[in-house]
XYZ file of C-alpha atoms in Angstrom:
589
model
C 82.362 123.639 124.683
C 84.154 121.170 122.664
C 82.014 119.189 120.576
C 81.442 115.565 121.832
C 81.904 116.440 125.495
C 79.265 116.542 128.241
C 80.436 118.220 131.425
C 79.049 117.153 134.594
C 79.828 117.250 138.387
C 83.111 115.473 138.935
C 83.071 112.217 141.203
C 85.700 110.188 142.596
C 85.892 106.442 141.782
C 88.174 103.634 142.069
C 88.794 102.760 138.355
C 91.459 101.329 136.007
C 93.211 103.625 133.666
C 91.905 107.013 134.830
C 92.721 109.458 137.401
C 90.840 109.427 140.676
C 88.619 112.284 139.619
C 86.909 111.829 136.223
C 84.046 113.513 134.347
C 81.277 111.029 133.588
C 79.765 111.132 130.238
C 82.652 112.600 128.165
C 85.739 111.373 126.478
C 88.313 109.950 128.854
C 90.947 112.518 127.897
C 89.811 116.144 128.184
C 92.011 118.270 125.856
C 95.291 117.301 124.241
C 99.058 117.665 124.775
C 100.843 120.823 125.225
C 102.176 120.517 121.724
C 98.810 120.701 119.876
C 95.089 121.141 120.028
C 92.780 119.021 121.796
C 92.654 115.311 121.065
C 89.401 114.226 119.791
C 88.680 110.836 117.995
C 88.340 111.625 114.121
C 85.001 111.730 112.556
C 84.868 108.386 110.841
C 82.384 109.879 108.009
C 85.268 112.268 107.000
C 88.166 109.744 106.879
C 89.491 108.232 103.549
C 89.024 104.430 102.925
C 91.329 102.444 104.993
C 94.070 100.542 102.973
C 93.829 96.933 102.506
C 95.334 94.972 105.402
C 98.728 93.337 105.195
C 98.092 90.386 107.447
C 95.635 87.477 106.663
C 94.240 84.835 109.074
C 96.134 81.596 108.829
C 95.102 80.179 112.094
C 93.311 77.210 110.644
C 96.244 76.389 108.566
C 99.081 76.815 110.825
C 97.737 76.205 114.586
C 94.203 75.127 114.606
C 91.810 75.638 117.455
C 93.773 76.704 120.565
C 91.962 78.599 123.290
C 93.074 80.485 126.363
C 91.061 81.228 129.636
C 91.300 84.342 131.817
C 88.465 84.073 134.455
C 84.894 84.556 133.637
C 83.309 86.419 130.655
C 81.711 88.909 133.243
C 85.039 90.334 134.415
C 84.130 90.730 138.049
C 87.809 91.007 139.169
C 90.772 92.783 137.754
C 92.690 89.589 137.822
C 90.316 88.466 134.859
C 91.265 91.253 132.489
C 95.084 91.189 131.457
C 95.077 87.797 129.764
C 97.957 85.453 129.239
C 101.461 85.270 127.660
C 103.044 84.360 124.406
C 106.498 83.673 123.062
C 108.319 82.606 119.837
C 111.790 80.951 120.236
C 113.736 78.158 118.547
C 113.615 75.748 121.565
C 114.924 72.767 119.796
C 117.612 74.619 117.668
C 116.361 73.216 114.421
C 116.358 76.676 112.695
C 112.548 77.584 112.951
C 110.467 79.154 115.592
C 108.512 77.505 118.215
C 105.513 78.822 120.133
C 104.856 79.001 123.882
C 101.255 80.024 125.144
C 100.848 80.873 128.868
C 97.341 80.212 129.814
C 95.422 81.642 132.839
C 92.926 80.358 135.470
C 89.772 81.407 137.227
C 89.232 83.339 140.561
C 87.718 80.227 142.379
C 90.748 77.990 141.420
C 93.182 80.706 142.263
C 91.489 81.330 145.738
C 91.453 77.674 146.540
C 95.195 77.362 145.502
C 94.228 74.798 142.793
C 96.446 74.443 139.678
C 95.877 76.874 136.795
C 95.959 75.827 133.196
C 99.497 74.821 132.060
C 101.829 76.573 129.507
C 101.603 74.922 126.329
C 104.461 74.222 123.743
C 103.889 74.012 120.084
C 106.831 72.926 117.871
C 107.280 74.284 114.292
C 107.063 71.522 111.782
C 109.359 73.425 109.403
C 106.670 75.107 107.170
C 105.122 77.200 109.790
C 102.722 74.729 111.123
C 102.729 74.754 114.892
C 102.047 71.355 116.430
C 101.152 71.002 120.133
C 103.727 68.869 122.077
C 102.172 65.499 122.932
C 101.357 64.792 126.651
C 103.776 61.849 126.712
C 106.668 63.895 125.426
C 109.377 65.961 127.224
C 107.858 69.270 125.812
C 104.667 68.793 127.783
C 104.609 71.212 130.909
C 102.648 70.376 133.970
C 100.018 72.454 135.616
C 100.750 74.142 139.080
C 99.017 76.588 141.451
C 98.926 80.062 140.053
C 97.590 82.062 137.313
C 99.863 82.282 134.189
C 100.452 85.720 132.916
C 103.793 86.219 130.860
C 106.973 84.779 129.646
C 110.633 85.406 129.202
C 113.065 83.243 127.127
C 116.958 82.896 127.367
C 119.757 80.501 128.141
C 119.854 80.493 132.049
C 122.516 77.672 132.534
C 124.836 78.319 129.593
C 124.244 75.084 127.711
C 123.456 76.906 124.434
C 119.743 76.189 124.518
C 116.805 78.564 125.483
C 115.048 78.119 128.699
C 111.653 79.439 129.954
C 110.638 81.631 132.791
C 106.797 81.692 133.286
C 105.387 84.667 135.331
C 102.091 84.261 137.069
C 99.854 85.699 139.634
C 101.610 83.570 142.075
C 104.980 81.870 142.068
C 107.258 82.335 138.983
C 108.070 79.090 137.345
C 111.497 78.099 135.701
C 111.910 75.330 132.938
C 115.324 74.331 131.543
C 116.082 72.818 128.220
C 116.991 69.193 128.066
C 119.387 69.784 125.306
C 116.850 70.987 122.960
C 114.748 67.686 123.471
C 112.403 68.831 126.032
C 111.959 71.009 129.141
C 112.193 70.132 132.826
C 110.826 72.235 135.657
C 113.389 73.495 138.262
C 111.156 76.117 139.966
C 111.650 74.465 143.476
C 115.460 75.135 143.297
C 115.425 78.287 141.195
C 115.391 80.836 144.208
C 112.449 82.793 143.033
C 110.418 82.457 146.340
C 108.305 85.595 145.677
C 104.700 86.000 145.768
C 102.584 88.565 144.148
C 101.102 89.501 140.647
C 103.907 89.099 138.105
C 103.182 90.366 134.663
C 105.986 90.784 132.154
C 109.701 89.641 132.550
C 113.050 90.471 130.847
C 116.265 88.674 130.774
C 119.471 90.708 130.708
C 123.205 90.525 131.972
C 122.939 93.153 134.627
C 126.271 92.542 136.280
C 128.320 91.595 133.135
C 129.287 88.274 134.350
C 128.119 86.520 131.174
C 125.279 85.028 133.100
C 121.563 86.050 132.459
C 119.867 87.989 135.180
C 115.945 88.356 135.542
C 113.868 91.388 135.860
C 110.211 90.895 137.110
C 107.613 93.520 136.522
C 104.904 93.307 139.175
C 101.281 94.673 139.287
C 99.265 94.819 142.464
C 98.237 92.947 145.762
C 95.125 90.856 144.427
C 93.063 89.448 147.352
C 89.582 88.421 146.247
C 88.681 87.986 149.897
C 89.288 91.641 150.572
C 88.279 93.221 147.310
C 84.559 93.368 146.396
C 83.543 91.857 143.266
C 81.939 93.952 140.397
C 78.296 93.232 141.492
C 79.010 94.398 145.097
C 81.347 97.250 144.380
C 80.635 100.910 143.959
C 83.261 101.392 141.124
C 81.798 103.207 138.255
C 82.949 104.034 134.766
C 80.966 106.391 132.566
C 77.899 105.469 134.489
C 78.488 101.643 134.321
C 79.343 99.426 137.299
C 82.751 97.860 136.725
C 85.300 95.718 138.530
C 87.637 97.444 141.223
C 91.234 98.523 140.378
C 93.847 99.360 139.861
C 93.255 102.678 141.631
C 92.652 102.134 145.342
C 94.548 98.866 145.482
C 98.316 98.343 146.561
C 101.080 98.457 143.728
C 104.068 96.270 144.077
C 107.724 96.901 143.572
C 109.465 95.472 140.548
C 112.355 92.941 141.300
C 115.694 91.789 140.079
C 117.297 88.452 140.585
C 120.999 87.753 139.721
C 121.459 84.531 137.768
C 123.796 81.868 139.285
C 124.459 80.026 135.955
C 122.531 76.926 136.810
C 119.046 78.039 136.103
C 118.828 79.432 139.833
C 118.758 83.156 141.086
C 119.423 85.186 144.073
C 117.633 88.516 144.643
C 119.389 91.881 144.362
C 116.459 94.241 144.099
C 117.641 96.527 146.875
C 121.222 96.340 145.810
C 120.319 97.476 142.276
C 118.432 100.357 143.454
C 114.885 99.279 142.406
C 113.424 100.321 145.646
C 114.526 103.882 145.379
C 111.269 104.900 143.460
C 107.752 104.337 144.448
C 105.988 100.996 143.788
C 103.778 100.978 140.720
C 101.245 99.182 138.759
C 103.754 97.582 136.315
C 102.573 95.884 133.049
C 105.210 96.020 130.275
C 108.883 95.977 130.093
C 111.510 96.602 127.527
C 115.264 96.333 127.458
C 117.070 99.303 125.845
C 120.006 101.633 125.795
C 118.331 104.698 126.779
C 121.269 107.046 126.947
C 123.818 105.524 124.549
C 126.375 104.295 127.113
C 126.270 100.620 125.748
C 124.593 99.345 129.018
C 121.228 97.514 129.279
C 118.582 99.917 130.739
C 114.936 99.002 131.572
C 111.668 100.830 130.600
C 108.500 99.783 132.365
C 104.968 100.821 131.438
C 102.819 101.428 134.533
C 99.095 101.522 134.676
C 97.551 104.731 135.854
C 101.033 105.951 137.303
C 104.159 107.382 135.792
C 106.250 105.048 133.834
C 109.673 103.958 135.051
C 112.962 104.251 133.106
C 115.692 102.527 134.977
C 119.052 103.720 133.806
C 122.039 101.592 134.799
C 125.159 103.276 136.159
C 128.719 101.865 135.967
C 128.311 100.581 139.510
C 125.305 98.426 138.544
C 122.834 100.459 140.447
C 119.772 101.744 138.495
C 118.541 105.331 138.613
C 114.854 106.031 137.892
C 114.882 108.755 135.129
C 111.632 108.597 133.333
C 110.531 112.120 134.431
C 114.081 113.511 133.731
C 114.368 111.957 130.217
C 110.733 112.823 129.271
C 109.099 109.156 129.091
C 107.143 109.130 132.407
C 104.131 111.128 131.432
C 101.839 111.985 128.186
C 102.511 115.049 126.198
C 100.051 116.913 128.498
C 102.218 116.162 131.635
C 99.613 113.693 132.929
C 100.264 110.070 134.083
C 98.723 107.383 131.656
C 97.594 103.837 131.879
C 100.499 102.327 129.963
C 100.170 98.641 128.852
C 102.379 97.428 125.831
C 105.722 98.717 124.663
C 107.321 98.691 121.253
C 111.047 99.774 121.253
C 113.249 100.123 118.323
C 115.647 102.642 116.430
C 113.274 104.184 113.734
C 115.773 106.591 112.182
C 119.175 105.095 112.307
C 120.511 107.045 114.985
C 121.253 104.167 117.357
C 118.696 105.475 119.810
C 115.375 103.708 120.235
C 111.838 105.103 119.906
C 109.224 104.037 122.458
C 105.695 103.375 121.471
C 103.528 102.767 124.680
C 99.987 101.710 124.347
C 97.372 103.261 126.768
C 93.801 103.225 128.139
C 90.912 104.372 125.934
C 90.342 108.057 126.267
C 94.289 108.438 126.284
C 96.300 108.606 123.249
C 99.091 106.020 122.740
C 102.311 107.588 123.580
C 105.190 107.923 121.084
C 108.487 108.861 122.703
C 111.063 110.122 120.018
C 114.679 110.582 121.162
C 115.735 114.326 121.042
C 118.218 115.615 118.612
C 120.455 116.943 121.486
C 121.116 115.185 124.643
C 119.662 112.066 126.042
C 116.140 113.068 126.561
C 112.806 112.248 124.551
C 109.866 114.065 123.308
C 106.226 112.800 123.188
C 105.283 113.077 119.563
C 102.020 111.060 119.258
C 99.902 114.098 118.064
C 102.352 115.459 115.427
C 103.234 111.819 114.043
C 99.748 110.531 113.498
C 99.269 108.229 116.402
C 97.159 110.250 118.913
C 93.816 110.959 117.460
C 93.275 107.427 116.094
C 94.195 105.764 119.365
C 91.871 107.688 121.660
C 88.934 105.329 121.077
C 91.095 102.349 121.595
C 92.578 100.452 124.655
C 95.901 99.146 123.458
C 97.870 96.126 124.703
C 100.566 94.144 122.965
C 102.627 96.102 120.442
C 105.952 95.691 118.627
C 108.027 97.079 115.763
C 108.472 95.044 112.532
C 109.412 95.780 108.834
C 106.363 94.160 107.296
C 107.247 95.182 103.748
C 110.964 94.938 103.920
C 111.498 98.309 102.841
C 113.987 99.259 105.586
C 111.347 101.245 107.577
C 109.517 99.751 110.689
C 105.859 99.372 111.160
C 104.218 98.769 114.475
C 101.319 96.360 115.209
C 99.060 97.558 117.934
C 96.623 95.059 119.555
C 93.420 96.333 121.102
C 90.457 95.439 123.368
C 88.826 96.978 126.382
C 88.931 95.854 129.891
C 85.171 96.375 130.620
C 82.553 94.267 128.920
C 80.411 97.443 129.755
C 82.214 99.324 127.230
C 79.644 98.130 124.736
C 76.853 100.349 126.450
C 75.703 103.506 124.825
C 77.561 106.724 125.612
C 80.878 105.109 126.385
C 82.638 106.545 123.265
C 84.441 103.098 122.570
C 83.527 99.332 122.528
C 84.750 95.956 124.245
C 85.922 94.317 121.151
C 88.202 96.681 119.056
C 90.061 96.194 115.734
C 93.819 95.404 115.881
C 95.830 97.960 113.805
C 99.121 98.466 111.828
C 100.872 101.747 112.069
C 102.607 102.362 108.793
C 105.296 104.766 108.032
C 104.027 108.020 106.334
C 106.035 109.731 103.630
C 108.789 108.367 101.445
C 112.057 108.888 103.269
C 114.307 106.237 104.729
C 113.690 107.300 108.358
C 110.188 107.088 110.060
C 108.771 110.497 110.817
C 105.185 109.637 111.427
C 102.491 106.998 110.885
C 99.234 106.367 109.238
C 96.870 103.718 110.902
C 95.501 100.925 109.033
C 93.605 97.698 109.797
C 95.926 94.970 110.855
C 93.896 92.216 109.073
C 90.348 91.526 107.968
C 89.345 89.792 111.045
C 86.431 91.326 112.945
C 87.084 93.240 116.201
C 88.370 91.348 119.144
C 89.366 91.609 122.607
C 93.188 91.171 122.086
C 95.952 91.280 124.654
C 99.562 89.873 124.322
C 101.257 89.485 120.944
C 104.506 88.737 119.121
C 106.038 88.775 115.742
C 108.294 86.346 114.105
C 109.040 84.494 110.867
C 106.951 81.315 111.172
C 107.291 80.012 107.771
C 110.993 80.937 106.842
C 109.917 83.305 103.935
C 111.887 86.322 105.430
C 108.950 88.372 106.721
C 107.537 88.395 110.045
C 104.183 86.931 110.939
C 102.082 87.521 114.066
C 100.722 85.563 117.038
C 97.842 87.189 118.841
C 96.290 86.137 122.187
C 92.756 87.218 123.094
C 91.949 87.877 126.799
C 89.958 84.600 126.335
C 89.123 82.325 123.487
C 90.855 81.423 120.256
C 94.679 82.238 119.603
C 95.109 83.777 116.191
C 97.975 83.283 113.665
C 98.265 86.159 111.094
C 100.413 85.566 108.039
C 102.305 88.402 106.628
C 101.178 89.337 102.938
C 102.473 92.874 102.817
C 103.964 93.862 99.306
C 107.845 93.183 99.310
C 109.581 96.469 98.597
C 113.081 95.183 99.389
C 115.204 92.292 100.642
C 115.864 90.839 104.030
C 118.734 89.805 106.225
C 118.397 87.380 109.211
C 120.810 87.610 111.948
C 121.410 85.136 114.846
C 123.950 86.749 117.058
C 125.483 84.037 119.356
C 127.640 83.493 122.453
C 130.555 81.128 122.120
C 128.211 78.569 123.718
C 125.717 78.850 120.799
C 122.956 80.761 122.668
C 121.535 83.948 121.535
C 123.701 86.944 122.940
C 121.189 88.880 124.643
C 122.339 92.597 124.836
C 124.439 92.475 121.598
C 123.935 95.460 119.113
C 123.984 95.284 115.306
C 124.513 98.234 113.033
C 123.703 97.832 109.202
C 124.452 100.211 106.503
C 123.806 100.513 102.830
C 124.262 103.740 101.010
C 122.296 106.484 102.990
C 120.374 103.821 105.046
C 121.360 102.884 108.432
C 119.623 100.662 110.952
C 120.416 99.616 114.527
C 119.025 96.699 116.382
C 119.558 95.229 119.763
C 119.149 91.427 120.601
C 116.528 91.034 123.181
C 113.583 88.708 123.963
C 111.733 91.233 126.154
C 108.624 91.599 124.066
C 106.798 94.464 125.995
C 103.620 93.187 127.339
C 103.697 89.553 128.826
C 105.456 88.377 125.670
C 108.906 87.100 124.512
C 110.024 87.784 121.092
C 112.552 85.794 119.144
C 116.173 86.353 119.758
C 117.019 86.285 115.980
C 116.849 89.573 113.983
C 114.934 89.857 110.754
C 115.874 93.290 109.124
C 114.315 94.709 105.875
C 116.956 95.883 103.495
C 115.667 98.773 101.093
C 116.323 98.387 97.502
C 119.858 99.555 96.383
C 123.224 98.722 95.080
C 126.224 97.383 96.928
C 126.741 95.029 99.881
C 125.252 95.655 103.436
C 127.901 96.688 106.060
C 127.129 94.756 109.349
C 129.021 95.468 112.508
C 128.172 93.457 115.698
C 129.157 94.393 119.222
C 128.809 91.786 121.773
C 128.218 92.660 125.536
C 131.609 91.483 126.613
C 133.392 93.866 124.074
C 134.054 91.713 121.082
C 133.195 93.260 117.746
C 132.803 91.725 114.158
C 132.317 93.569 110.912
C 131.502 92.099 107.606
C 130.152 93.092 104.077
C 127.075 90.911 103.143
C 126.680 90.624 99.423
C 123.971 87.975 99.297
C 120.561 88.854 100.880
C 117.364 87.101 101.789
C 119.147 84.517 103.990
C 119.912 83.907 107.719
C 123.423 84.441 109.148
C 124.754 83.005 112.274
C 127.570 85.178 113.945
C 129.599 84.480 116.901
C 132.969 86.082 118.162
C 136.087 84.055 117.051
C 137.263 84.315 120.702
C 136.319 86.280 123.934
C 137.476 89.842 123.739
C 138.259 89.941 119.954
C 138.200 93.533 118.614
């Protein structure tokens, strides 16, 4: 018998994040992936001391007391456990990043169709301090019925300023920029008359017409009048009575809307092929080029079901290829409870790696591109991710170059869904430490990770998060949302091992050119980055790129490819600065 596991009679539950039949009393994952031995949480007494954290708490200095709400602390319903959304963008085009926090609601208010808590805008004072917009300003956003969840950012109407799409358990809301001097809601005329539980969202140019389209990730049918609350339910997890879901509830299809260019949309879900795969419990979304054909594809992390990888064909229709390309399941061939997504090229090949955070008892999945062909291999056990993540429940995640050495780290935010996780015998806890996955070894490419504490802060129940350079010093800081309570700002204090180069890739109208790809070279080092604001789990990342440049001699060769076909190449001699790049004219090559 494997140490640490107690085998008992299987029972069938309705649970979140596990298969329909579980073994009570042991770890949530029995055995390991096909590529290695059983995955057991490491014995902490045998581990070396953790390295010093690279991020420090700067909340009091840069943000102050800002709290979010997501139901009650008891977590009687599944709607109370996913938390809200967060995004960083230069909303007023003054050169620094502003913050948007999407707040939640309560089950009683949602059931009564009362207004939830409004999204909040915090403008950057220029030194990293984030100041909440006054109630009498045009940046103040109103409350409305619904339960706020996530955020997408992009220029919807072609005026050069970034607009907001706020997802909800309920109607999706749209806010257009007033020329960088505020926001105005246009939800009523936006054409997004869709109900349901929307989680993450992504903006991309699906049909290549130069206008941004909207992909909405959706979760499940939530009806508190039809679902028993925790106290009345017969849902058990490791002997503890917990809230119901997602298993046993009805999943929802994700949806796609074509942009009209005026901030409005029309639905093209069926036309794009998104109904050709079964509905799933969708949580996170990333925009990527999965097969190297230059088109935007979509990866969706699904809770307790296989992930989706929507690969776009030349006719615009998406083909679901997660199983065929090796990113639908864990290394052991089982479906997992996917939450957050980090997506970036780790080795300069131009093909992205996917890091997907999962439920406790399941390892976080690390999908690395294969050396031959378009497929991926799950490498979490071989590359230092699996064992450490078994006792965590991961949510927001993203890649960033914290120490500017040309190699990417990953932040991973953790926290359980069940307050009952603090009970003896669960092998985990409700509040959990957030972590930084640091590249192992000395090479220029990332071939594995070591797991370190993210900061000195105590364990928390974290959810969405986003990285961005708040104070203009070249390295990226972090905004972390809890499921409820105080929003945290973490300042980057990593040792600097190289230089940095900031890139704003723009359309001719001055807006970020979503879908553009940038290649950078210096000596033997190569990096590729894609301009996207899809931040994985219920988050919007900055459209600007911050790239760490390893120490070396000579200029950095930069090549930019815009979605419309324009290209531009330049040699950058001076580093530690931000560049804005736009094509001289449409179609230039």
